[in-house]
XYZ file of C-alpha atoms in Angstrom:
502
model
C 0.000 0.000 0.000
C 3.178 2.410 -0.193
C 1.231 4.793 -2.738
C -2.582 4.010 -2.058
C -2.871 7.979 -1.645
C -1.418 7.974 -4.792
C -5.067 7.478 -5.967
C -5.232 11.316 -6.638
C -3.311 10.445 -9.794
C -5.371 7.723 -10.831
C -8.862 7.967 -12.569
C -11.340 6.826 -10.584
C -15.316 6.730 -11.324
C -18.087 6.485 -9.633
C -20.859 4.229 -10.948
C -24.940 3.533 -10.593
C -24.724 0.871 -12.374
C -27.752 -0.581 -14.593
C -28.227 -4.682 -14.334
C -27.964 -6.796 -16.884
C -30.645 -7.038 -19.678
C -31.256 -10.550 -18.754
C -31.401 -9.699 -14.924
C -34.421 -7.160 -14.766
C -35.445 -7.935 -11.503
C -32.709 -7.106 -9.597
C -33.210 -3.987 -7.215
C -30.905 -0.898 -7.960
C -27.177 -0.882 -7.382
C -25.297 1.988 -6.295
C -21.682 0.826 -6.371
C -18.085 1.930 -6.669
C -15.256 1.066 -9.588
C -11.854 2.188 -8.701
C -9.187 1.946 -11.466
C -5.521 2.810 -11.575
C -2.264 0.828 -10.212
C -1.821 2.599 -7.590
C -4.590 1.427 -5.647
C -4.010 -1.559 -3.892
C -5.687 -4.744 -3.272
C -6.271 -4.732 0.339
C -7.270 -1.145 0.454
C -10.112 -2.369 -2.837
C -11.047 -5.433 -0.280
C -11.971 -3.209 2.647
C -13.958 -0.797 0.808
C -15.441 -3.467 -1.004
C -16.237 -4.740 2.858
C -18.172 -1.852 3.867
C -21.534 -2.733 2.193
C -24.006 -0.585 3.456
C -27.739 -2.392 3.026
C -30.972 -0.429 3.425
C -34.021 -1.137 4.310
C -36.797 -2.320 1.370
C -34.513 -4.203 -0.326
C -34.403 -1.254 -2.775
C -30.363 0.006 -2.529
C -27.879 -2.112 -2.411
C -23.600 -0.953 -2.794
C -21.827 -2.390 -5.110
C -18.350 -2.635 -5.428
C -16.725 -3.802 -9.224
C -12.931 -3.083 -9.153
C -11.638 -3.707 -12.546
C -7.623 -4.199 -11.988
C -8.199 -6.824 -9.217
C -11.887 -8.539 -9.992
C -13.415 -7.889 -6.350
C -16.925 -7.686 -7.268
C -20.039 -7.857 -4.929
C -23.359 -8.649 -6.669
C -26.469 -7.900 -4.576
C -28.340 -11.302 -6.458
C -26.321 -13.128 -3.881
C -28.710 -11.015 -1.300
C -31.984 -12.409 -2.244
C -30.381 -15.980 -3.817
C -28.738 -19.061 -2.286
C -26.019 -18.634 -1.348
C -26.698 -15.825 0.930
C -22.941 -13.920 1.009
C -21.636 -11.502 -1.205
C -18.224 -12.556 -2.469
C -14.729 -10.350 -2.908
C -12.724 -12.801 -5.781
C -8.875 -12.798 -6.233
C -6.481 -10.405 -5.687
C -7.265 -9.431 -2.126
C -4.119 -8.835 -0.778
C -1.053 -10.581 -0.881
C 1.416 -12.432 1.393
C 0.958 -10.608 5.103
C -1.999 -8.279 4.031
C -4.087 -11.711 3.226
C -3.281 -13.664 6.002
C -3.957 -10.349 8.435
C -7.028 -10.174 6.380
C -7.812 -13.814 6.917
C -6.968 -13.944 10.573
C -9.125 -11.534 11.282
C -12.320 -12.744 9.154
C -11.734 -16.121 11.052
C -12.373 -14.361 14.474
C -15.421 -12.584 13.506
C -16.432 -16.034 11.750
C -16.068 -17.190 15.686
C -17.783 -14.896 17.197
C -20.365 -13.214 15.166
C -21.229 -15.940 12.512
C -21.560 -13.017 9.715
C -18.370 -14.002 8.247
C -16.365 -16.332 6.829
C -13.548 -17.133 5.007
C -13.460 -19.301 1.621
C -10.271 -20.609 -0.216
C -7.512 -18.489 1.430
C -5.314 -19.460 -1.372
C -6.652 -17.673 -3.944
C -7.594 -14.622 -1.499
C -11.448 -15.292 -1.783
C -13.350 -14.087 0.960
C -17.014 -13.927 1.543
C -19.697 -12.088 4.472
C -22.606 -14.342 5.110
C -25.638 -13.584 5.380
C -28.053 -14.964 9.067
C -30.029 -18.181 7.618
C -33.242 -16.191 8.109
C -32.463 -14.877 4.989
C -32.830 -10.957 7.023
C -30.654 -8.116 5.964
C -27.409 -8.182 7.928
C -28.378 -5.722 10.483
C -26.912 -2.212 10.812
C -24.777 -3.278 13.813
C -23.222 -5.951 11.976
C -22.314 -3.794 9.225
C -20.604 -0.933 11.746
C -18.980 -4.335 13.000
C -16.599 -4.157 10.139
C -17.255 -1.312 8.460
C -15.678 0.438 11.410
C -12.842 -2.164 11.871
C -12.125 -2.278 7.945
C -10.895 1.507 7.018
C -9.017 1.544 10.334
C -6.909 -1.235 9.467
C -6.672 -0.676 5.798
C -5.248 2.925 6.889
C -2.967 1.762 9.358
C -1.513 -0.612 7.404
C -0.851 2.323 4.725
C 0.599 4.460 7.466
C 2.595 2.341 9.626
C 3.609 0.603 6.872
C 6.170 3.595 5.976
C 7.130 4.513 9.374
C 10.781 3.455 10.555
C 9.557 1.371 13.550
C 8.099 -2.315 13.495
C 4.589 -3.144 13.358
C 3.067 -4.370 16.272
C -0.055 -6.694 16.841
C -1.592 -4.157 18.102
C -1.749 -2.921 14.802
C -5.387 -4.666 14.588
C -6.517 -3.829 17.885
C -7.078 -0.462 16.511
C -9.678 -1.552 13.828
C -11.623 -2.531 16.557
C -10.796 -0.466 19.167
C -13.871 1.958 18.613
C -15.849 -1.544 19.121
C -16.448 -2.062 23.090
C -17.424 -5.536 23.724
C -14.254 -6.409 21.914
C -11.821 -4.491 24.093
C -11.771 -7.573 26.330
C -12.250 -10.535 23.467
C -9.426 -12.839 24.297
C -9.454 -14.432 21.373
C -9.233 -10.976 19.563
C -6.159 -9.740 21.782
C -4.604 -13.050 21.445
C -3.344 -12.054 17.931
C -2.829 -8.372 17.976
C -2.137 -6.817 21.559
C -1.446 -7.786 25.111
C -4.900 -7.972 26.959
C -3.690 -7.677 30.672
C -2.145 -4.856 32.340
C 0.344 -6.396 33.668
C 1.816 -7.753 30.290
C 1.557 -3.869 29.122
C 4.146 -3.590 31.781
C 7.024 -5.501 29.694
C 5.064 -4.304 26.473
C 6.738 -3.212 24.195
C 10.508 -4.735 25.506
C 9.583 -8.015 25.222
C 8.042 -7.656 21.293
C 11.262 -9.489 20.178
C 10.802 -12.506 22.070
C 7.177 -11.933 21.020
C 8.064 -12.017 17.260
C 10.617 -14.980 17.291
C 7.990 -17.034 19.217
C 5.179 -16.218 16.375
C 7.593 -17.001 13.880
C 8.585 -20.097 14.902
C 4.881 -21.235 14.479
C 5.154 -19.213 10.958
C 1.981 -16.969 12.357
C 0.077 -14.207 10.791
C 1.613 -11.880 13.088
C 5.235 -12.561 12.893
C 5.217 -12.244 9.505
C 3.222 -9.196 9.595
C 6.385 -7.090 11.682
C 9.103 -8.797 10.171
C 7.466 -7.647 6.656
C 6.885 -4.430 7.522
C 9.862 -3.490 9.666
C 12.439 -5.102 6.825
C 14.625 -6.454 9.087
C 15.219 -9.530 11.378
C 14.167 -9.889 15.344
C 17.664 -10.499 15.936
C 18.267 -6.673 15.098
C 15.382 -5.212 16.526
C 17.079 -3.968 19.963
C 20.011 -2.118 18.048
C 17.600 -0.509 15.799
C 15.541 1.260 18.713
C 16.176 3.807 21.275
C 13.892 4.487 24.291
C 12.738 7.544 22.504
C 11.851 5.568 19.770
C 9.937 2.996 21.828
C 7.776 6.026 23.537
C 6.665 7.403 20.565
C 5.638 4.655 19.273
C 3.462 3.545 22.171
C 2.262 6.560 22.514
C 1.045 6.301 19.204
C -0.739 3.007 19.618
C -1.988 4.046 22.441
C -3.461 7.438 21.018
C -5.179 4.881 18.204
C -6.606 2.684 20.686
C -7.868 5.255 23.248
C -9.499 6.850 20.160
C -11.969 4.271 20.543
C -12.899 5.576 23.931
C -15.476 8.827 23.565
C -14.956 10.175 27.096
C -11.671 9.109 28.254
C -11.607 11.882 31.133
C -14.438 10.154 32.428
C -14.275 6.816 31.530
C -13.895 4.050 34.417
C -14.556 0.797 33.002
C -12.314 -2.179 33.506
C -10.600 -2.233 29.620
C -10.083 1.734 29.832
C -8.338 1.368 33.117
C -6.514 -1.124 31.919
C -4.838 0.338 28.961
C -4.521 3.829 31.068
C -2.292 1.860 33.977
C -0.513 0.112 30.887
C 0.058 3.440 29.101
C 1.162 5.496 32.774
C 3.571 2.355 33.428
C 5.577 2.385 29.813
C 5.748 5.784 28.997
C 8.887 7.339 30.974
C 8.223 11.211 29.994
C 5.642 12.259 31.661
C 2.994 12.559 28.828
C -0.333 12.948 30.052
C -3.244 10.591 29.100
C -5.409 13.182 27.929
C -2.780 14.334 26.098
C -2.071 11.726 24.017
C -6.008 10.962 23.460
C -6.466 15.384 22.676
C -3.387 14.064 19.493
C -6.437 12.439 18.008
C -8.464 15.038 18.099
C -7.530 16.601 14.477
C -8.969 13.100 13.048
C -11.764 13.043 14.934
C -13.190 16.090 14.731
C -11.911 17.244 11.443
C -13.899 14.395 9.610
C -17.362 14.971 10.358
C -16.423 18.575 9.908
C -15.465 17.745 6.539
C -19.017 15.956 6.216
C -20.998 19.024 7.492
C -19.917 21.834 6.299
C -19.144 22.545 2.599
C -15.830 24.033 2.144
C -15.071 26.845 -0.934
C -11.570 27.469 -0.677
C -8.291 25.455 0.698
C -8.082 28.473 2.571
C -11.556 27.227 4.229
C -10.063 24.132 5.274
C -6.878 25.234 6.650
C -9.262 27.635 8.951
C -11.144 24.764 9.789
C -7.594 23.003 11.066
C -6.791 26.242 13.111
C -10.033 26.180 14.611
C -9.617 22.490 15.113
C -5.810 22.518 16.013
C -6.318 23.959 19.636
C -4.338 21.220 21.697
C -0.687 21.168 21.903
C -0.036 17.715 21.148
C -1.622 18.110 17.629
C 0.439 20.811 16.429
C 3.646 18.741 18.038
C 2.794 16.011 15.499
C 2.066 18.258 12.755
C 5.047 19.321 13.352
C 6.645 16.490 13.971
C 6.048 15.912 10.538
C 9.590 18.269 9.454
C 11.667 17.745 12.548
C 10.693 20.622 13.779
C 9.663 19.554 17.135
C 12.975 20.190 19.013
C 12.344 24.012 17.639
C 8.717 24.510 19.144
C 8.152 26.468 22.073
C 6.222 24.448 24.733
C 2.741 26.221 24.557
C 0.394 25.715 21.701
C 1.090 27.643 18.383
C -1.129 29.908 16.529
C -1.029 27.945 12.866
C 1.467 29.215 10.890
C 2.768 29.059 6.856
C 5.080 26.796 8.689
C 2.521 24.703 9.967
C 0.142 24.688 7.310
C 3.709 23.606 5.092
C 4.192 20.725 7.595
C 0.582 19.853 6.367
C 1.266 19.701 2.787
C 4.221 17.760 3.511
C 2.308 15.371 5.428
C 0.369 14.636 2.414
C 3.531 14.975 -0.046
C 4.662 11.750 2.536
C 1.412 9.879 1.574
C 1.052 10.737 -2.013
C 5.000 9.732 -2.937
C 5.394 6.827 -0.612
C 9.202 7.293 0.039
C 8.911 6.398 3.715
C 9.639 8.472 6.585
C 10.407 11.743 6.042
C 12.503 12.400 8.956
C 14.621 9.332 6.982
C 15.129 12.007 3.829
C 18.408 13.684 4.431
C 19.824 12.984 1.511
C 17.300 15.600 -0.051
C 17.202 18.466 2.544
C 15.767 17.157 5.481
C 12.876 16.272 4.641
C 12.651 18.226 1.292
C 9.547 16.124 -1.116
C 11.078 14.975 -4.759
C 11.690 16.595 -6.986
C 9.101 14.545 -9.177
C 6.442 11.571 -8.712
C 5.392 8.526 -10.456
C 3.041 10.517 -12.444
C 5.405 13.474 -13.110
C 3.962 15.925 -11.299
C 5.727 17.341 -8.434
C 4.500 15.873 -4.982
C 3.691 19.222 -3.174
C 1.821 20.337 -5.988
C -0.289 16.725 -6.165
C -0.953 17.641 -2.160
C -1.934 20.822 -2.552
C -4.274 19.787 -5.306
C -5.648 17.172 -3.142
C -6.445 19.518 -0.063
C -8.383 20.897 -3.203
C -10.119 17.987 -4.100
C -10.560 17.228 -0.357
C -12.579 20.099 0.392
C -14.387 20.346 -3.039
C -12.715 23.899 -4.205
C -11.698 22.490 -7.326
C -12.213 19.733 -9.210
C -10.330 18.177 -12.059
C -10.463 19.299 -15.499
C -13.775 17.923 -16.877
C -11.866 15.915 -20.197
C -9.256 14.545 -17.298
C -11.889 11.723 -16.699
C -10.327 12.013 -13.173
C -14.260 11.964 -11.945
C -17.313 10.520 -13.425
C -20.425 10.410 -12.021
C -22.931 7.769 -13.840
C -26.679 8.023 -12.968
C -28.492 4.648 -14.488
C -31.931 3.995 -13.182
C -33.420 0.569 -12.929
C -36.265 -0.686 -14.508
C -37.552 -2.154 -11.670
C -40.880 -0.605 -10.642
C -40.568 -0.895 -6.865
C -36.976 1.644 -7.065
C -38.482 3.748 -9.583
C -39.040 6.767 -6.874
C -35.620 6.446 -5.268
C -32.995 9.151 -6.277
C -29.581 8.525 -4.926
C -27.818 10.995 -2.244
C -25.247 12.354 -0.651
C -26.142 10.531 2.592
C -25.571 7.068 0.756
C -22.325 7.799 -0.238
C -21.136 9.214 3.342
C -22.767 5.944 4.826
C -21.276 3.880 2.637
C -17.810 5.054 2.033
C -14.928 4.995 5.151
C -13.606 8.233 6.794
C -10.651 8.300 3.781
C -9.553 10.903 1.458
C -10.938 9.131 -0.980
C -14.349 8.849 0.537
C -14.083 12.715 1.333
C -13.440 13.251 -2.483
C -16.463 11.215 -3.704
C -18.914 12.117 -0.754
C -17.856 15.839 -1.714
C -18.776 15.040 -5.154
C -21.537 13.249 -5.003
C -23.583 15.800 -2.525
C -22.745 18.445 -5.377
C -24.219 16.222 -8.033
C -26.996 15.115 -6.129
C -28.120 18.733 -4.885
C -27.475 20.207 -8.622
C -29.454 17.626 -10.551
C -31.757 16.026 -7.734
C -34.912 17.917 -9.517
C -33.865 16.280 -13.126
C -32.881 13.096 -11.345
C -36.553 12.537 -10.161
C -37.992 13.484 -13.724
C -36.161 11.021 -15.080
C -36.944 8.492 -12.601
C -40.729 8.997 -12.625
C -40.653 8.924 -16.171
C -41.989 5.300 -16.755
C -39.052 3.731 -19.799
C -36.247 5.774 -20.626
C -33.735 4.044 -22.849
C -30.456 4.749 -20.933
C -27.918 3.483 -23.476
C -25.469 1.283 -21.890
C -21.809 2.487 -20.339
C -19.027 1.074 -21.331
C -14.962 2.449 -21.376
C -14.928 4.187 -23.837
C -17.260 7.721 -24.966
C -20.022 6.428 -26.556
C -23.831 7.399 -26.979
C -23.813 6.922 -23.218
C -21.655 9.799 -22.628
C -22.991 11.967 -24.907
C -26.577 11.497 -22.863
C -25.010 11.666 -19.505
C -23.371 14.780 -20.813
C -26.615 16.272 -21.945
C -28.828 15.358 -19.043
C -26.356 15.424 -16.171
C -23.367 17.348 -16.337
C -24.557 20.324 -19.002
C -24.752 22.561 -15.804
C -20.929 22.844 -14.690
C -21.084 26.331 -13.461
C -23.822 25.367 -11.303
C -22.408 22.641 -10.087
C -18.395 23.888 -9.304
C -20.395 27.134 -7.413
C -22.167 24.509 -4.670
């Protein structure tokens, strides 16, 4: 996943796709079709995971990923079998078994999932035998777990510091009852205080002992970190080790709404865990207040419709009001021996530190404290796609808060409307809300839902003439501009003005 923010470069297209000819009675799809190298399997298998199912069996998501054939198709909602089915190519090596390891837990415990032929990556979410839709709690089951773990295997993967097991326990962290799951911590994190104690010293032994059964998660740090357990000590100071349990920590006390107030037996156990390891005197709150540009700047980013970059970089200022966020900002350009010890105002500097942040994701070049070679963190001077990083940053803060989109023959975005010819969906117009549900707290999903509320609150009125309007041929979409294009043209995107002024 070293460049899955490297989607910005790739086209990517959002699809209502119209059934088959041959399979009329199927309800409408909404779904998603992601294209370009960059993106990467695991990342296409988690979205694909979040399958948001309403009720009246009238929407169903969708997801039909061309480069790696992961395709869900709703007849497998109403048909034996009951599961929806993501085919090869999810994953590879570590990122499948992690994958797999975790689907066999929640086959355990939950009896929604399950895993089928692991060898071939081919995974499928059952459905209860009552034939029921999957209820809404089961979906937040994973659809909270998947994006967390498909991001921090993006991020952590480039950091200079090995991957722990707790790694998963932040996909589920947010998830209460499975704080305490034994079964759960088993595989990613220590689940008694008193093993935090020794945590992380004794991940070494930890490692060599998973290896020697060849486990998911031995594989999983020696992948990521490069290296061999045997060098592991050498490679890590006790700086090293505090920032990065602080960070784990600050990702699994994000789970925890109220942490100030919060007295229940898992909380208090990962607080005495977290008071024990760390030796300089970090608070608690402190380290949960470093999440707070994440958590709050996301449903921000849902609510209120930005017009400028400048917009959004107020709404970070606004946000940014803890130390500990601007630290890591900063933290960003090894600049954090430089900062004064009470908050900062944001600054060009800081709002740099941001763009660099993103330069890091978008080029994949690991750590960029680990760039001395080109000026201390300096970005490339060029990318994969020959554009220079900070500019591909900047211009996806601009896609990120909807101030710009790309250039309409860039095919960067697409936005198909197809209605189905079933009767019972012929009143339902598809909208902003579905995407936001659907799609995981990404930059990806903050692109489309952006999007997608602009479409639907542009051409909503047109969208419900056409769907009260009993048979309208819709000619078929296909890759390449045909008749199809030419009437989504006309019907949908004639008013661009309109639509880039929302």
């Amino acid at each position: 996943m070293d460049q899955w923010f490297a989607i910005v470069d790739a086209a990517w297209e959002v699809h209502v796709l119209e059934g088959n000819s041959n399979q009329d009675s199927d309800p409408e799809r909404i779904g998603l079709r992601f294209t370009g190298s960059d993106l990467t399997s695991v990342a296409t298998a988690f979205i694909a995971f979040c399958v948001q199912h309403h009720g009246g069996n009238t929407v169903h998501r969708i997801v039909d990923t061309v480069d790696y054939n992961a395709h869900f198709h709703p007849r497998n909602i109403f048909h034996e079998p009951r599961f929806w089915n993501v085919a090869e190519g999810v994953g590879e090596g570590v990122e499948r078994s992690v994958l797999g390891a975790v689907l066999n837990i929640l086959v355990k415990e939950k009896n929604y999932w399950r895993l089928v032929d692991s060898d071939h990556g081919y995974y499928s979410i059952n459905q209860p035998p009552s034939g029921l839709p999957v209820s809404s709690a089961a979906l937040a089951y994973f659809r909270t777990s998947g994006y967390i773990v498909a991001a921090s295997l993006c991020l952590l993967r480039q950091a200079p510091l090995p991957i722990d097991p707790c790694l998963l326990l932040l996909a589920f962290s947010s998830l209460r009852d499975l704080i305490d799951h034994e079964d759960l911590l088993g595989i990613v994190s220590p689940s008694r205080a008193e093993t935090l104690k020794q945590w992380p010293k004794t991940l070494p032994n930890n490692a060599a002992t998973s290896l020697s059964q060849n486990s998911q998660v031995g594989q999983l740090i020696l992948t990521h970190l490069n290296q061999t357990v045997d060098e592991l000590p050498s490679l890590l100071t006790q700086q090293d080790w505090d920032a990065y349990t602080r960070t784990i920590y600050a990702g699994v006390l994000f789970g925890f709404p109220h942490p100030e107030y919060d007295q229940t037996p898992a909380f208090l156990a990962w607080k005495e865990g977290f008071n024990i390891q760390l030796s300089d005197n970090v608070s608690l709150l402190q380290t949960c207040n470093g999440t707070t540009i994440w958590r709050e700047l996301v449903p921000s980013l849902y609510t209120n419709r930005f017009m400028s970059a400048a917009e959004f970089i107020a709404e970070l200022t606004y946000i940014n009001h803890s130390e500990s966020v601007c630290h890591e900002l900063a933290r960003m350009t090894d600049a954090l021996d430089a900062l004064p010890s009470q908050a900062l105002p944001w600054t060009d500097e800081l709002q740099d530190a941001f763009v660099v942040r993103f330069e890091h994701y978008l080029q994949g070049q690991g750590n960029i404290a680990d760039r001395s070679s080109s000026g201390g963190g300096a970005p490339p001077t060029s990318s994969p796609s020959g554009q220079h990083a900070s500019h591909r940053a900047r211009q996806m803060c601009k896609y990120l808060t909807g101030s710009e989109l790309p250039p309409a023959n860039s095919r960067d975005i697409k936005i198909y409307f197809v209605r189905d010819f079933a009767p019972v969906n012929r009143a339902r117009v598809p909208r902003g809300h579905d995407v936001e549900e659907f799609m995981p707290s990404t930059p990806l999903a903050l692109q489309v839902a952006t999007c997608f509320r602009k479409m639907h609150v542009a051409l909503n009125r047109r969208l419900m003439e056409m769907l009260r309007e009993p048979w309208v041929e819709v000619p078929i979409a296909t890759s390449e501009p045909t008749e199809f294009e030419k009437w989504m043209d006309y019907h949908i995107l004639q008013s661009a003005e309109e639509y880039n002024t929302l």
